[in-house]
Amino acid sequence: MSAKVEPKQGVWGLEIYFIRHAQGEHTVDVPGSLEKIHPALTDRGREQAAALRDLLRVTHGDVLVTSPTIRTLETSAILAERAQAPIYVTPLVGPRMFPTADSWGATHMCDYILSAKAVKRKFPQTIVLHEHYRGLTNEGLNRAVPERFEEAVSRLFEWIRSRQGERVFIVSHEGTITDYRRRLTGEKLTREDFLGDAGYVRLHLG
């Protein structure tokens, strides 16, 4: 588990935690396991998520935002279970390659996102942001061009500002988190800045 504190940036007055999901089934036998569709957490991953829950102590006043994948939804459920905090689901923080390149191959099956209906069926306690799904396929924003990703960032933070939570926890994926951090802080980041299983980074915006 890793923790880094970023310098105060931005204009929103938010305390945001970007959390990488705990260990998933797709990481235990690479590269073949990358083609496992909708992988769940491993037993080790559930232990990691529980340890992170005890460290961060999510409260009912916090806002949790999660990617529509099994591994992020399970991580979020563990983080929120004692506080009964609401969990909002949006593909705007779904899996994303980093760095992006149009010439790369097709999206690995492990990075396909769940449909809004599938999320509600498997995780009925969540709140799905249906409007964020418009125009997206099961690849979500995985290989979206930078301009489209910039639009997604703006849409997400417009919604976050409307929630007025004490803290915002965004449970997502390595590439997505790194690209959001790059966009929000202006840092030049590489894959060496990836957080690892159940890692997190805290940003003070504003």
XYZ file of N, CA and C in Angstrom:
618
model
N 0.852 -1.176 0.000
C 0.000 0.000 0.000
C 0.894 1.234 0.000
N 0.555 2.228 -0.781
C 1.384 3.423 -0.841
C 0.535 4.650 -0.596
N 1.166 5.684 -0.093
C 0.455 6.934 0.162
C 1.367 8.086 -0.185
N 0.867 9.007 -0.999
C 1.629 10.191 -1.361
C 0.728 11.401 -1.177
N 1.305 12.519 -0.782
C 0.536 13.751 -0.605
C 0.976 14.740 -1.663
N 0.023 15.223 -2.436
C 0.330 16.163 -3.495
C 0.239 17.602 -2.985
N 0.942 18.529 -3.637
C 0.824 19.930 -3.254
C -0.567 20.466 -3.528
N -0.920 21.504 -2.810
C -2.245 22.093 -2.965
C -2.365 22.733 -4.340
N -3.389 22.357 -5.088
C -3.558 22.805 -6.457
C -5.027 23.099 -6.718
N -5.286 23.837 -7.799
C -6.647 23.937 -8.302
C -7.485 24.990 -7.613
N -8.802 24.945 -7.894
C -9.690 26.017 -7.450
C -10.959 25.511 -6.789
N -11.060 24.219 -6.490
C -12.346 23.678 -6.067
C -12.499 23.541 -4.564
N -11.445 23.611 -3.785
C -11.569 23.436 -2.355
C -11.983 22.041 -1.980
N -11.380 21.032 -2.599
C -11.747 19.633 -2.381
C -10.572 18.837 -1.831
N -10.894 17.862 -0.992
C -9.912 16.868 -0.583
C -10.282 15.573 -1.288
N -9.418 15.146 -2.189
C -9.712 14.000 -3.048
C -8.682 12.906 -2.835
N -9.177 11.694 -2.690
C -8.318 10.518 -2.604
C -8.546 9.687 -3.858
N -7.502 9.504 -4.657
C -7.556 8.555 -5.756
C -7.046 7.226 -5.224
N -7.842 6.185 -5.363
C -7.513 4.853 -4.821
C -7.457 3.843 -5.963
N -6.364 3.124 -6.026
C -6.275 2.032 -6.998
C -6.919 0.798 -6.367
N -7.765 0.120 -7.119
C -8.441 -1.058 -6.592
C -7.432 -2.058 -6.019
N -7.893 -2.881 -5.114
C -7.040 -3.913 -4.527
C -6.762 -5.006 -5.562
N -5.956 -5.981 -5.185
C -5.502 -7.007 -6.144
C -6.674 -7.723 -6.812
N -6.642 -7.763 -8.138
C -7.687 -8.429 -8.903
C -7.202 -9.734 -9.514
N -8.144 -10.566 -9.899
C -7.826 -11.881 -10.461
C -7.026 -11.788 -11.762
N -7.158 -10.656 -12.460
C -6.499 -10.505 -13.755
C -4.998 -10.267 -13.641
N -4.487 -10.065 -12.428
C -3.069 -9.740 -12.256
C -2.235 -10.916 -11.772
N -2.849 -12.056 -11.521
C -2.124 -13.140 -10.857
C -1.455 -14.117 -11.819
N -1.787 -14.030 -13.112
C -1.163 -14.936 -14.080
C -1.046 -14.234 -15.430
N -0.358 -13.092 -15.419
C -0.189 -12.268 -16.625
C 0.757 -12.995 -17.593
N 0.524 -12.941 -18.929
C -0.483 -12.108 -19.594
C -1.836 -12.777 -19.816
N -1.906 -14.093 -19.664
C -3.159 -14.784 -19.966
C -4.334 -14.282 -19.162
N -4.103 -13.948 -17.897
C -5.198 -13.524 -17.029
C -5.788 -12.181 -17.442
N -5.082 -11.417 -18.288
C -5.604 -10.126 -18.744
C -6.832 -10.289 -19.627
N -7.060 -11.495 -20.107
C -8.230 -11.737 -20.945
C -9.403 -12.306 -20.150
N -9.306 -12.298 -18.844
C -10.433 -12.712 -17.993
C -11.431 -11.566 -17.944
N -12.657 -11.818 -18.328
C -13.641 -10.745 -18.375
C -14.247 -10.511 -16.991
N -14.339 -9.267 -16.612
C -14.898 -8.828 -15.344
C -14.253 -9.541 -14.140
N -12.935 -9.467 -13.989
C -12.276 -10.130 -12.865
C -12.677 -9.509 -11.521
N -12.768 -10.351 -10.520
C -13.104 -9.916 -9.159
C -11.820 -9.741 -8.351
N -11.965 -9.346 -7.095
C -10.824 -9.289 -6.187
C -10.400 -10.703 -5.795
N -9.124 -10.863 -5.540
C -8.623 -12.096 -4.947
C -8.839 -12.039 -3.437
N -8.578 -13.141 -2.753
C -8.639 -13.127 -1.289
C -7.664 -12.088 -0.742
N -6.470 -12.020 -1.333
C -5.481 -11.026 -0.914
C -6.019 -9.618 -1.161
N -6.711 -9.427 -2.269
C -7.280 -8.120 -2.574
C -8.312 -7.691 -1.547
N -9.151 -8.628 -1.103
C -10.145 -8.281 -0.085
C -9.467 -7.909 1.239
N -8.368 -8.577 1.550
C -7.609 -8.222 2.753
C -7.007 -6.818 2.614
N -6.487 -6.508 1.428
C -5.914 -5.181 1.194
C -6.970 -4.089 1.336
N -8.148 -4.339 0.773
C -9.222 -3.349 0.845
C -9.673 -3.138 2.287
N -9.737 -4.209 3.063
C -10.134 -4.080 4.468
C -9.110 -3.284 5.257
N -7.814 -3.505 4.974
C -6.765 -2.745 5.649
C -6.857 -1.266 5.286
N -7.163 -0.980 4.024
C -7.298 0.411 3.597
C -8.529 1.055 4.229
N -9.604 0.298 4.352
C -10.810 0.790 5.036
C -10.480 1.222 6.470
N -9.707 0.417 7.181
C -9.356 0.738 8.560
C -8.440 1.950 8.636
N -7.642 2.172 7.593
C -6.732 3.312 7.569
C -7.458 4.620 7.245
N -8.316 4.603 6.234
C -8.952 5.835 5.743
C -10.219 6.200 6.506
N -10.903 5.210 7.088
C -12.094 5.461 7.905
C -13.124 6.342 7.181
N -13.667 5.811 6.115
C -14.712 6.503 5.363
C -15.905 6.755 6.279
N -16.510 7.936 6.144
C -17.689 8.283 6.930
C -18.899 8.448 6.009
N -20.080 8.529 6.620
C -21.297 8.690 5.833
C -21.304 10.005 5.061
N -20.557 11.007 5.537
C -20.509 12.293 4.858
C -19.565 12.341 3.679
N -18.802 11.279 3.470
C -17.873 11.230 2.343
C -18.592 10.797 1.071
N -17.966 11.081 -0.069
C -18.495 10.690 -1.370
C -17.550 9.672 -1.986
N -18.074 8.513 -2.359
C -17.289 7.508 -3.069
C -17.731 7.461 -4.523
N -16.757 7.517 -5.408
C -17.002 7.441 -6.845
C -16.185 6.276 -7.369
N -16.809 5.366 -8.124
C -16.083 4.182 -8.550
C -16.309 3.843 -10.015
N -15.329 3.182 -10.567
C -15.380 2.668 -11.930
C -16.348 1.478 -12.006
N -17.018 1.279 -13.143
C -17.941 0.149 -13.284
C -17.236 -1.156 -13.661
N -16.351 -1.617 -12.783
C -15.742 -2.938 -12.930
C -15.935 -3.675 -11.605
N -15.928 -4.996 -11.667
C -16.150 -5.793 -10.458
C -15.111 -5.461 -9.391
N -13.849 -5.379 -9.777
C -12.780 -5.175 -8.792
C -12.851 -3.822 -8.097
N -13.264 -2.773 -8.821
C -13.393 -1.468 -8.175
C -14.657 -1.402 -7.325
N -15.729 -2.000 -7.806
C -16.976 -2.012 -7.048
C -16.814 -2.797 -5.737
N -16.109 -3.921 -5.796
C -15.878 -4.698 -4.579
C -14.976 -3.925 -3.613
N -13.954 -3.273 -4.138
C -13.082 -2.452 -3.282
C -13.890 -1.348 -2.611
N -14.734 -0.665 -3.368
C -15.554 0.418 -2.821
C -16.521 -0.080 -1.763
N -17.135 -1.238 -2.005
C -18.088 -1.795 -1.044
C -17.413 -2.080 0.290
N -16.193 -2.574 0.250
C -15.462 -2.845 1.492
C -15.094 -1.544 2.189
N -14.669 -0.545 1.428
C -14.305 0.742 2.026
C -15.495 1.401 2.716
N -16.683 1.233 2.139
C -17.865 1.953 2.617
C -18.724 1.169 3.592
N -18.448 -0.115 3.794
C -19.411 -0.975 4.475
C -19.723 -0.541 5.904
N -18.763 -0.058 6.656
C -19.033 0.315 8.048
C -19.723 1.661 8.167
N -19.501 2.533 7.204
C -20.087 3.875 7.253
C -21.406 3.966 6.505
N -21.718 2.927 5.703
C -22.904 2.980 4.844
C -22.874 4.228 3.960
N -21.691 4.569 3.492
C -21.535 5.733 2.615
C -22.045 5.397 1.217
N -22.637 6.361 0.509
C -23.140 6.094 -0.842
C -21.988 5.868 -1.817
N -22.222 4.975 -2.779
C -21.228 4.676 -3.805
C -21.828 5.040 -5.165
N -21.214 6.006 -5.835
C -21.654 6.441 -7.151
C -20.781 5.784 -8.214
N -21.402 5.311 -9.285
C -20.686 4.559 -10.314
C -20.685 5.336 -11.627
N -19.492 5.539 -12.194
C -19.377 6.266 -13.452
C -18.253 5.706 -14.317
N -18.503 5.554 -15.618
C -17.444 5.099 -16.522
C -16.381 6.163 -16.757
N -16.587 7.373 -16.269
C -15.599 8.433 -16.453
C -14.326 8.176 -15.651
N -14.373 7.205 -14.730
C -13.147 6.799 -14.034
C -12.855 5.319 -14.301
N -13.372 4.817 -15.433
C -13.125 3.440 -15.818
C -11.694 3.233 -16.292
N -11.317 1.988 -16.623
C -9.951 1.689 -17.045
C -9.495 2.567 -18.200
N -8.234 2.973 -18.141
C -7.668 3.830 -19.191
C -6.185 3.528 -19.362
N -5.771 3.360 -20.621
C -4.360 3.146 -20.904
C -3.558 4.392 -20.540
N -2.345 4.186 -20.055
C -1.443 5.306 -19.813
C -0.024 4.850 -20.090
N 0.695 5.570 -20.956
C 0.167 6.643 -21.815
C -0.685 6.062 -22.929
N -1.547 6.882 -23.503
C -2.411 6.404 -24.573
C -1.673 6.447 -25.903
N -2.062 5.568 -26.800
C -1.486 5.549 -28.149
C -2.493 4.898 -29.080
N -2.841 5.589 -30.162
C -3.848 5.069 -31.092
C -3.414 3.751 -31.724
N -2.101 3.516 -31.774
C -1.602 2.325 -32.457
C -1.638 1.079 -31.581
N -1.973 1.219 -30.310
C -1.989 0.054 -29.430
C -3.126 -0.885 -29.819
N -3.015 -2.116 -29.352
C -4.004 -3.136 -29.698
C -5.331 -2.921 -29.003
N -6.218 -3.891 -29.187
C -7.561 -3.813 -28.619
C -7.507 -3.848 -27.093
N -8.556 -3.356 -26.476
C -8.676 -3.361 -25.028
C -8.684 -4.792 -24.492
N -7.897 -5.052 -23.447
C -7.942 -6.364 -22.805
C -9.339 -6.584 -22.229
N -9.785 -7.821 -22.240
C -11.124 -8.125 -21.750
C -11.289 -7.774 -20.276
N -10.208 -7.815 -19.507
C -10.305 -7.464 -18.091
C -10.690 -6.006 -17.878
N -10.505 -5.182 -18.922
C -10.804 -3.761 -18.801
C -12.135 -3.361 -19.418
N -12.946 -4.332 -19.837
C -14.294 -3.999 -20.267
C -15.103 -3.538 -19.052
N -15.924 -2.525 -19.240
C -16.732 -2.029 -18.129
C -18.099 -2.712 -18.118
N -18.713 -2.748 -16.952
C -20.069 -3.266 -16.817
C -21.075 -2.239 -17.332
N -22.136 -2.699 -17.925
C -23.219 -1.796 -18.300
C -23.903 -1.274 -17.037
N -24.654 -0.204 -17.192
C -25.377 0.361 -16.049
C -26.338 -0.674 -15.456
N -27.012 -1.440 -16.318
C -27.944 -2.464 -15.835
C -27.211 -3.552 -15.062
N -26.051 -3.961 -15.565
C -25.277 -5.004 -14.893
C -24.783 -4.535 -13.530
N -24.392 -3.271 -13.432
C -23.949 -2.736 -12.144
C -25.074 -2.821 -11.125
N -26.265 -2.386 -11.493
C -27.398 -2.393 -10.560
C -27.825 -3.806 -10.198
N -27.668 -4.725 -11.130
C -28.034 -6.116 -10.855
C -27.052 -6.752 -9.855
N -25.768 -6.499 -10.045
C -24.738 -7.118 -9.206
C -24.487 -6.341 -7.919
N -24.686 -5.017 -7.965
C -24.409 -4.160 -6.801
C -25.591 -3.205 -6.605
N -26.727 -3.726 -6.158
C -27.949 -2.908 -6.088
C -27.861 -1.726 -5.129
N -26.888 -1.741 -4.213
C -26.760 -0.645 -3.259
C -26.117 0.598 -3.875
N -25.580 0.478 -5.091
C -24.875 1.601 -5.709
C -25.838 2.563 -6.398
N -25.323 3.742 -6.710
C -26.066 4.758 -7.453
C -25.346 4.959 -8.779
N -25.977 4.536 -9.863
C -25.348 4.601 -11.183
C -25.628 5.958 -11.829
N -24.582 6.610 -12.307
C -24.723 7.884 -13.010
C -24.946 7.584 -14.496
N -26.203 7.307 -14.834
C -26.551 6.851 -16.175
C -26.129 7.841 -17.252
N -26.208 9.133 -16.955
C -25.884 10.130 -17.970
C -24.420 10.068 -18.393
N -23.553 9.529 -17.539
C -22.139 9.442 -17.878
C -21.843 8.315 -18.864
N -22.811 7.434 -19.077
C -22.631 6.311 -20.006
C -22.906 6.681 -21.457
N -23.528 7.813 -21.692
C -23.974 8.144 -23.042
C -22.806 8.203 -24.024
N -22.975 7.499 -25.133
C -21.968 7.522 -26.183
C -20.775 6.610 -25.963
N -20.777 5.804 -24.891
C -19.642 4.938 -24.600
C -19.966 3.477 -24.896
N -18.945 2.734 -25.327
C -19.073 1.297 -25.550
C -18.529 0.575 -24.324
N -18.378 -0.749 -24.421
C -17.838 -1.488 -23.281
C -16.355 -1.240 -23.057
N -15.723 -0.465 -23.951
C -14.344 -0.038 -23.730
C -14.285 1.252 -22.925
N -15.416 1.896 -22.711
C -15.426 3.140 -21.955
C -14.513 4.180 -22.575
N -13.680 4.827 -21.735
C -12.733 5.843 -22.194
C -11.321 5.282 -22.309
N -11.214 3.963 -22.423
C -9.903 3.319 -22.344
C -8.882 3.897 -23.314
N -9.297 4.138 -24.539
C -8.353 4.663 -25.534
C -8.830 5.989 -26.114
N -9.605 6.728 -25.346
C -10.128 8.008 -25.825
C -8.989 8.990 -26.084
N -9.135 9.797 -27.116
C -8.122 10.802 -27.425
C -8.074 11.814 -26.280
N -6.935 12.516 -26.112
C -6.786 13.454 -24.980
C -7.918 14.463 -24.867
N -8.397 14.973 -26.001
C -9.455 15.992 -25.941
C -10.725 15.430 -25.318
N -11.043 14.194 -25.666
C -12.254 13.597 -25.094
C -12.060 13.310 -23.614
N -10.855 12.912 -23.232
C -10.597 12.677 -21.820
C -10.689 13.974 -21.037
N -10.192 15.074 -21.586
C -10.301 16.372 -20.919
C -11.771 16.717 -20.655
N -12.625 16.427 -21.619
C -14.057 16.669 -21.438
C -14.609 15.815 -20.304
N -14.144 14.561 -20.226
C -14.604 13.665 -19.158
C -14.200 14.189 -17.794
N -12.970 14.677 -17.672
C -12.496 15.248 -16.409
C -13.389 16.416 -15.993
N -13.682 17.293 -16.920
C -14.528 18.452 -16.611
C -15.921 18.024 -16.178
N -16.499 17.030 -16.880
C -17.837 16.549 -16.521
C -17.846 15.945 -15.125
N -16.836 15.145 -14.829
C -16.795 14.491 -13.529
C -16.682 15.513 -12.403
N -15.801 16.485 -12.545
C -15.605 17.427 -11.453
C -16.744 18.435 -11.340
N -17.444 18.680 -12.418
C -18.670 19.481 -12.300
C -19.677 18.737 -11.423
N -19.784 17.410 -11.631
C -20.694 16.615 -10.812
C -20.198 16.550 -9.368
N -18.903 16.342 -9.159
C -18.348 16.245 -7.804
C -18.588 17.527 -7.020
N -18.401 18.664 -7.656
C -18.617 19.940 -6.958
C -20.061 20.063 -6.467
N -20.991 19.432 -7.199
C -22.403 19.525 -6.812
C -22.735 18.649 -5.609
N -21.843 17.691 -5.256
C -22.133 16.763 -4.167
C -21.774 17.328 -2.800
N -20.751 18.170 -2.715
C -20.351 18.810 -1.459
C -20.039 17.809 -0.353
N -19.318 16.764 -0.679
C -18.918 15.787 0.332
C -17.761 16.293 1.169
N -17.589 15.708 2.363
C -16.465 16.076 3.207
C -15.152 15.692 2.536
N -15.097 14.473 2.026
C -13.968 13.983 1.245
C -14.520 13.210 0.055
N -13.742 13.166 -1.011
C -14.142 12.426 -2.204
C -13.126 11.314 -2.426
N -13.617 10.077 -2.480
C -12.772 8.916 -2.742
C -13.106 8.394 -4.130
N -12.126 8.409 -5.035
C -12.322 7.925 -6.396
C -11.583 6.607 -6.536
N -12.338 5.517 -6.670
C -11.754 4.184 -6.747
C -11.657 3.797 -8.220
N -10.426 3.658 -8.700
C -10.229 3.546 -10.135
C -9.054 2.627 -10.459
N -8.349 2.936 -11.547
C -7.324 2.070 -12.114
C -6.032 2.851 -12.310
N -4.925 2.120 -12.444
C -3.607 2.751 -12.515
C -3.528 3.852 -13.569
N -3.852 3.492 -14.816
C -3.723 4.463 -15.889
C -4.666 5.642 -15.741
N -5.882 5.363 -15.316
C -6.884 6.421 -15.129
C -6.439 7.396 -14.062
N -6.006 6.871 -12.938
C -5.560 7.727 -11.834
C -4.384 8.590 -12.269
N -3.437 7.986 -12.957
C -2.253 8.729 -13.386
C -2.629 9.836 -14.356
N -3.564 9.562 -15.269
C -3.986 10.584 -16.224
C -4.764 11.703 -15.530
N -5.606 11.376 -14.558
C -6.303 12.405 -13.794
C -5.307 13.258 -13.018
N -4.338 12.635 -12.382
C -3.334 13.395 -11.631
C -2.573 14.340 -12.553
N -2.201 13.849 -13.719
C -1.500 14.693 -14.690
C -2.350 15.896 -15.062
N -3.626 15.649 -15.302
C -4.539 16.732 -15.721
C -4.774 17.731 -14.591
N -4.917 17.264 -13.362
C -5.292 18.133 -12.253
C -4.110 18.887 -11.641
N -2.923 18.305 -11.659
C -1.772 18.924 -11.006
C -0.738 19.481 -11.972
N -0.818 19.074 -13.251
C 0.170 19.526 -14.217
C 1.498 18.793 -14.120
N 1.563 17.739 -13.299
C 2.800 16.981 -13.157
C 3.089 16.150 -14.410
N 4.372 15.917 -14.660
C 4.780 15.014 -15.727
C 4.975 13.636 -15.102
N 4.007 12.774 -15.312
C 4.005 11.466 -14.668
C 4.290 10.363 -15.678
N 4.815 9.248 -15.185
C 5.083 8.081 -16.012
C 4.482 6.855 -15.333
N 4.638 5.702 -15.954
C 4.145 4.468 -15.361
C 4.858 4.145 -14.047
N 6.015 4.733 -13.820
C 6.713 4.540 -12.553
C 5.965 5.172 -11.383
N 5.011 6.047 -11.685
C 4.213 6.699 -10.647
C 2.947 5.915 -10.308
N 2.755 4.746 -10.908
C 1.596 3.913 -10.580
C 1.613 3.562 -9.093
N 0.423 3.416 -8.512
C 0.286 3.274 -7.060
C 0.413 1.844 -6.552
N 0.061 0.864 -7.341
C 0.064 -0.512 -6.857
C -1.254 -0.881 -6.203
N -1.419 -2.158 -5.866
C -2.668 -2.652 -5.295
C -3.075 -1.876 -4.047
N -4.304 -1.352 -4.053
C -4.876 -0.624 -2.909
C -4.028 0.582 -2.509
N -3.235 1.082 -3.428
C -2.484 2.308 -3.160
C -3.395 3.527 -3.300
N -2.988 4.617 -2.690
C -3.798 5.836 -2.835
C -2.918 7.063 -2.851
N -3.480 8.136 -3.400
C -2.815 9.430 -3.418
C -3.855 10.476 -3.050
N -3.464 11.437 -2.234
C -4.394 12.483 -1.773
C -4.027 13.796 -2.429
N -5.036 14.460 -2.964
C -4.856 15.774 -3.583
C -5.727 16.786 -2.851
N -5.156 17.933 -2.564
C -5.933 19.072 -2.049
C -6.103 20.042 -3.203
N -7.313 20.191 -3.672
C -7.581 21.100 -4.790
C -8.253 22.361 -4.261
N -7.511 23.418 -4.271
C -8.042 24.713 -3.837
C -7.697 25.034 -2.419
